[in-house]
CSV table of C-alpha atoms in Angstrom, one decimal:
chain,number,residue,atom,x,y,z
A,201,MET,CA,98.8,74.5,153.9
A,202,GLU,CA,95.7,76.6,154.2
A,203,ASP,CA,97.4,79.0,156.6
A,204,PHE,CA,100.7,79.4,154.6
A,205,LEU,CA,99.5,82.6,153.0
A,206,PRO,CA,97.0,84.1,155.4
A,207,GLU,CA,94.1,86.0,153.8
A,208,ASP,CA,93.8,89.8,154.5
A,209,GLU,CA,90.7,91.7,155.5
A,210,PRO,CA,89.1,92.1,152.1
A,211,LEU,CA,89.4,88.4,151.4
A,212,LEU,CA,88.2,87.4,154.9
A,213,ASN,CA,85.2,89.8,154.6
A,214,ALA,CA,84.3,88.4,151.1
A,215,ARG,CA,84.6,84.8,152.4
A,216,ARG,CA,82.5,85.6,155.5
A,217,ARG,CA,79.7,87.2,153.4
A,218,GLY,CA,79.7,84.3,151.0
A,219,GLU,CA,79.5,81.7,153.7
A,220,GLU,CA,76.7,83.6,155.4
A,221,ILE,CA,74.5,83.0,152.3
A,222,GLY,CA,75.6,79.4,151.8
A,223,ALA,CA,78.2,79.9,149.1
A,224,SER,CA,81.5,78.0,149.3
A,225,PRO,CA,84.3,80.1,147.9
A,226,ILE,CA,87.6,78.5,147.0
A,227,GLY,CA,89.9,78.1,150.1
A,228,ALA,CA,92.9,80.2,150.9
A,229,ALA,CA,95.4,77.7,149.5
A,230,GLY,CA,93.4,77.2,146.4
A,231,GLY,CA,93.2,80.9,145.9
A,232,ALA,CA,96.9,81.3,146.4
A,233,ALA,CA,97.4,78.6,143.7
A,234,LEU,CA,95.2,80.6,141.3
A,235,ARG,CA,97.2,83.7,141.9
A,236,PHE,CA,100.4,81.8,141.3
A,237,LEU,CA,99.1,80.4,138.0
A,238,ALA,CA,97.8,83.7,136.8
A,239,THR,CA,101.2,85.3,137.6
A,240,LEU,CA,103.2,82.4,136.1
A,241,ILE,CA,101.5,82.7,132.7
A,242,GLY,CA,101.1,86.5,132.8
A,243,ALA,CA,97.4,86.2,132.5
A,244,ARG,CA,95.8,89.3,131.0
A,245,THR,CA,92.4,87.9,130.1
A,246,VAL,CA,90.7,85.4,132.6
A,247,VAL,CA,87.2,83.9,132.8
A,248,GLU,CA,85.9,82.7,136.0
A,249,VAL,CA,82.7,80.5,136.1
A,250,GLY,CA,81.2,81.2,139.5
A,251,SER,CA,82.2,84.4,141.3
A,252,GLY,CA,82.8,82.9,144.8
A,253,CYS,CA,81.3,86.2,146.0
A,254,GLY,CA,84.6,87.9,145.1
A,255,VAL,CA,87.1,85.6,146.8
A,256,SER,CA,88.4,83.9,143.7
A,257,GLY,CA,88.3,87.1,141.7
A,258,ILE,CA,90.5,88.9,144.3
A,259,TRP,CA,93.1,86.1,144.2
A,260,LEU,CA,93.1,86.0,140.4
A,261,MET,CA,93.3,89.7,139.9
A,262,ARG,CA,96.2,90.0,142.4
A,263,GLY,CA,98.1,87.7,140.1
A,264,MET,CA,97.2,89.6,136.9
A,265,PRO,CA,98.8,92.7,135.5
A,266,LYS,CA,97.2,96.0,136.7
A,267,ASP,CA,95.4,96.6,133.4
A,268,ALA,CA,94.2,93.0,132.9
A,269,VAL,CA,90.5,92.1,132.8
A,270,LEU,CA,88.6,89.4,134.7
A,271,THR,CA,85.4,88.2,133.1
A,272,SER,CA,83.2,86.8,135.9
A,273,VAL,CA,80.2,84.7,135.0
A,274,ASP,CA,77.6,83.9,137.7
A,275,ILE,CA,73.9,83.0,137.6
A,276,ASP,CA,73.2,84.6,141.0
A,277,PRO,CA,73.0,88.5,140.9
A,278,GLU,CA,73.5,88.6,144.7
A,279,HIS,CA,76.8,86.7,144.4
A,280,GLN,CA,77.9,89.2,141.8
A,281,ARG,CA,76.8,92.2,143.9
A,282,MET,CA,78.9,90.8,146.8
A,283,ALA,CA,81.8,90.2,144.4
A,284,LYS,CA,81.7,93.9,143.3
A,285,GLN,CA,81.7,95.0,147.0
A,286,ALA,CA,84.7,92.7,147.6
A,287,TYR,CA,86.6,94.1,144.7
A,288,VAL,CA,86.1,97.7,145.9
A,289,GLU,CA,87.2,96.8,149.4
A,290,ALA,CA,90.4,95.2,147.9
A,291,GLY,CA,91.1,98.3,145.9
A,292,LEU,CA,90.5,96.7,142.6
A,293,GLY,CA,89.0,99.2,140.1
A,294,SER,CA,85.8,98.4,138.3
A,295,PHE,CA,87.6,98.7,134.9
A,296,ARG,CA,89.4,95.4,135.8
A,297,THR,CA,86.2,93.3,135.8
A,298,ARG,CA,83.5,92.4,133.4
A,299,MET,CA,80.5,90.9,135.2
A,300,ILE,CA,78.1,88.8,133.1
A,301,SER,CA,74.9,87.4,134.8
A,302,GLY,CA,73.4,84.2,133.4
A,303,PRO,CA,73.8,80.5,133.2
A,304,ALA,CA,77.4,79.6,132.3
A,305,LEU,CA,76.4,77.2,129.5
A,306,GLU,CA,74.5,80.1,127.8
A,307,VAL,CA,77.2,82.7,128.4
A,308,LEU,CA,80.4,80.8,127.6
A,309,PRO,CA,79.5,80.1,123.9
A,310,ARG,CA,79.2,83.9,123.4
A,311,LEU,CA,82.8,84.6,124.4
A,312,THR,CA,85.5,84.9,121.8
A,313,ASP,CA,87.5,81.8,120.7
A,314,GLY,CA,91.2,81.7,121.7
A,315,ALA,CA,91.0,85.1,123.5
A,316,TYR,CA,91.7,84.0,127.1
A,317,ASP,CA,94.8,83.1,129.0
A,318,MET,CA,93.0,81.3,131.9
A,319,VAL,CA,89.6,79.8,132.7
A,320,PHE,CA,88.7,79.0,136.3
A,321,CYS,CA,85.6,76.9,137.0
A,322,ASP,CA,83.8,76.8,140.4
A,323,ALA,CA,80.1,76.6,139.7
A,324,GLN,CA,77.6,73.7,138.9
A,325,LYS,CA,79.7,70.5,139.3
A,326,ARG,CA,77.5,68.5,137.0
A,327,GLU,CA,78.3,71.0,134.2
A,328,TYR,CA,82.1,70.6,134.6
A,329,PRO,CA,82.5,68.5,131.4
A,330,GLU,CA,80.7,71.2,129.4
A,331,TYR,CA,82.8,73.9,131.0
A,332,LEU,CA,86.0,72.1,129.9
A,333,THR,CA,84.7,71.9,126.3
A,334,ASP,CA,84.0,75.6,126.3
A,335,ALA,CA,87.3,76.4,128.1
A,336,LEU,CA,89.4,74.6,125.4
A,337,ARG,CA,87.7,76.7,122.8
A,338,LEU,CA,88.3,79.9,124.7
A,339,LEU,CA,91.9,79.4,125.7
A,340,ARG,CA,94.9,80.4,123.7
A,341,PRO,CA,97.8,77.9,123.3
A,342,GLY,CA,99.6,77.9,126.6
A,343,GLY,CA,96.5,78.9,128.5
A,344,VAL,CA,95.4,77.2,131.7
A,345,VAL,CA,92.1,75.8,132.8
A,346,ALA,CA,91.5,75.0,136.5
A,347,PHE,CA,88.6,73.4,138.4
A,348,ASP,CA,87.9,73.8,142.1
A,349,ASN,CA,86.5,70.9,144.2
A,350,ALA,CA,88.3,68.3,142.1
A,351,LEU,CA,88.2,65.9,145.0
A,352,TRP,CA,84.7,66.8,146.0
A,353,HIS,CA,85.0,66.2,149.7
A,354,ASP,CA,86.8,62.8,149.0
A,355,ARG,CA,83.8,61.5,147.1
A,356,VAL,CA,85.6,61.3,143.7
A,357,ALA,CA,88.0,58.6,145.1
A,358,ASP,CA,85.1,56.6,146.6
A,359,PRO,CA,83.8,54.2,144.0
A,360,GLY,CA,80.6,53.8,146.0
A,361,ARG,CA,79.7,57.5,145.3
A,362,ARG,CA,77.5,57.6,142.1
A,363,ASP,CA,75.6,60.9,142.4
A,364,PRO,CA,75.6,63.2,139.3
A,365,ASP,CA,78.0,65.8,140.7
A,366,THR,CA,80.6,63.3,141.6
A,367,GLU,CA,80.3,61.4,138.3
A,368,ALA,CA,80.6,64.7,136.4
A,369,ILE,CA,83.8,65.6,138.3
A,370,ARG,CA,85.2,62.1,137.5
A,371,GLU,CA,84.3,62.7,133.9
A,372,VAL,CA,86.2,65.9,133.7
A,373,HIS,CA,89.2,64.1,135.2
A,374,ARG,CA,89.0,61.5,132.5
A,375,MET,CA,88.5,64.1,129.7
A,376,ILE,CA,91.6,66.0,130.8
A,377,LEU,CA,93.8,62.9,131.2
A,378,ASP,CA,92.7,61.6,127.8
A,379,ASP,CA,93.2,64.8,125.8
A,380,GLU,CA,96.6,64.9,124.2
A,381,ARG,CA,96.5,68.6,123.8
A,382,LEU,CA,96.5,69.0,127.6
A,383,VAL,CA,99.3,68.8,130.3
A,384,PRO,CA,97.3,67.9,133.5
A,385,LEU,CA,98.0,68.4,137.2
A,386,LEU,CA,95.9,67.7,140.3
A,387,VAL,CA,97.0,70.0,143.1
A,388,PRO,CA,96.1,68.7,146.6
A,389,VAL,CA,95.1,72.1,148.0
A,390,GLY,CA,91.7,72.6,149.7
A,391,ASP,CA,89.2,70.4,148.1
A,392,GLY,CA,91.5,69.7,145.1
A,393,LEU,CA,92.4,71.9,142.2
A,394,LEU,CA,92.5,70.2,138.8
A,395,CYS,CA,94.6,72.1,136.3
A,396,ALA,CA,95.7,71.7,132.7
A,397,VAL,CA,97.8,73.6,130.2
A,398,LYS,CA,96.5,73.7,126.6
A,399,CYS,CA,99.5,73.0,124.4
A,400,ASP,CA,98.0,73.9,121.0
């Protein structure tokens, strides 16, 4: 599954640089799923929480129209610098991105309600429930929210795992399943991609 759509040189370079500094960008299959979702809904305005050093942004922008804008939120300036480098290597113009540096829980409340087609989250796992709350405010009806690491290296399915990150990911699963406004889907790619469509 990971090899079905091989990554090209800009993606491989971005992934290598990220892994060299200890980042864990979304895998190739998860990235392909993001591109598919962005294309499917015609996403013109997307927020990503965690830049993945450019890997997720490349996948997302390749699924978005040429004049669409990706808003990338990351607390680490070095990750953002590497993301910008990756976008240049991938031939994605700077006009297509808005980079915001800072903690997601401080940045997301400043973004406009109902103005986004898609929100992708791949940052602090223990903040996932709060990201969902913000995402539901930011998304238009028909918009999509997606969370990487939804299986969290098989810890989520193991009842013996009680660490804060695992519990937070379980909580975002429960929140999505219990919210009647959402149509959920857990996609078994990479480390799990939890998605939901906002119906109203």
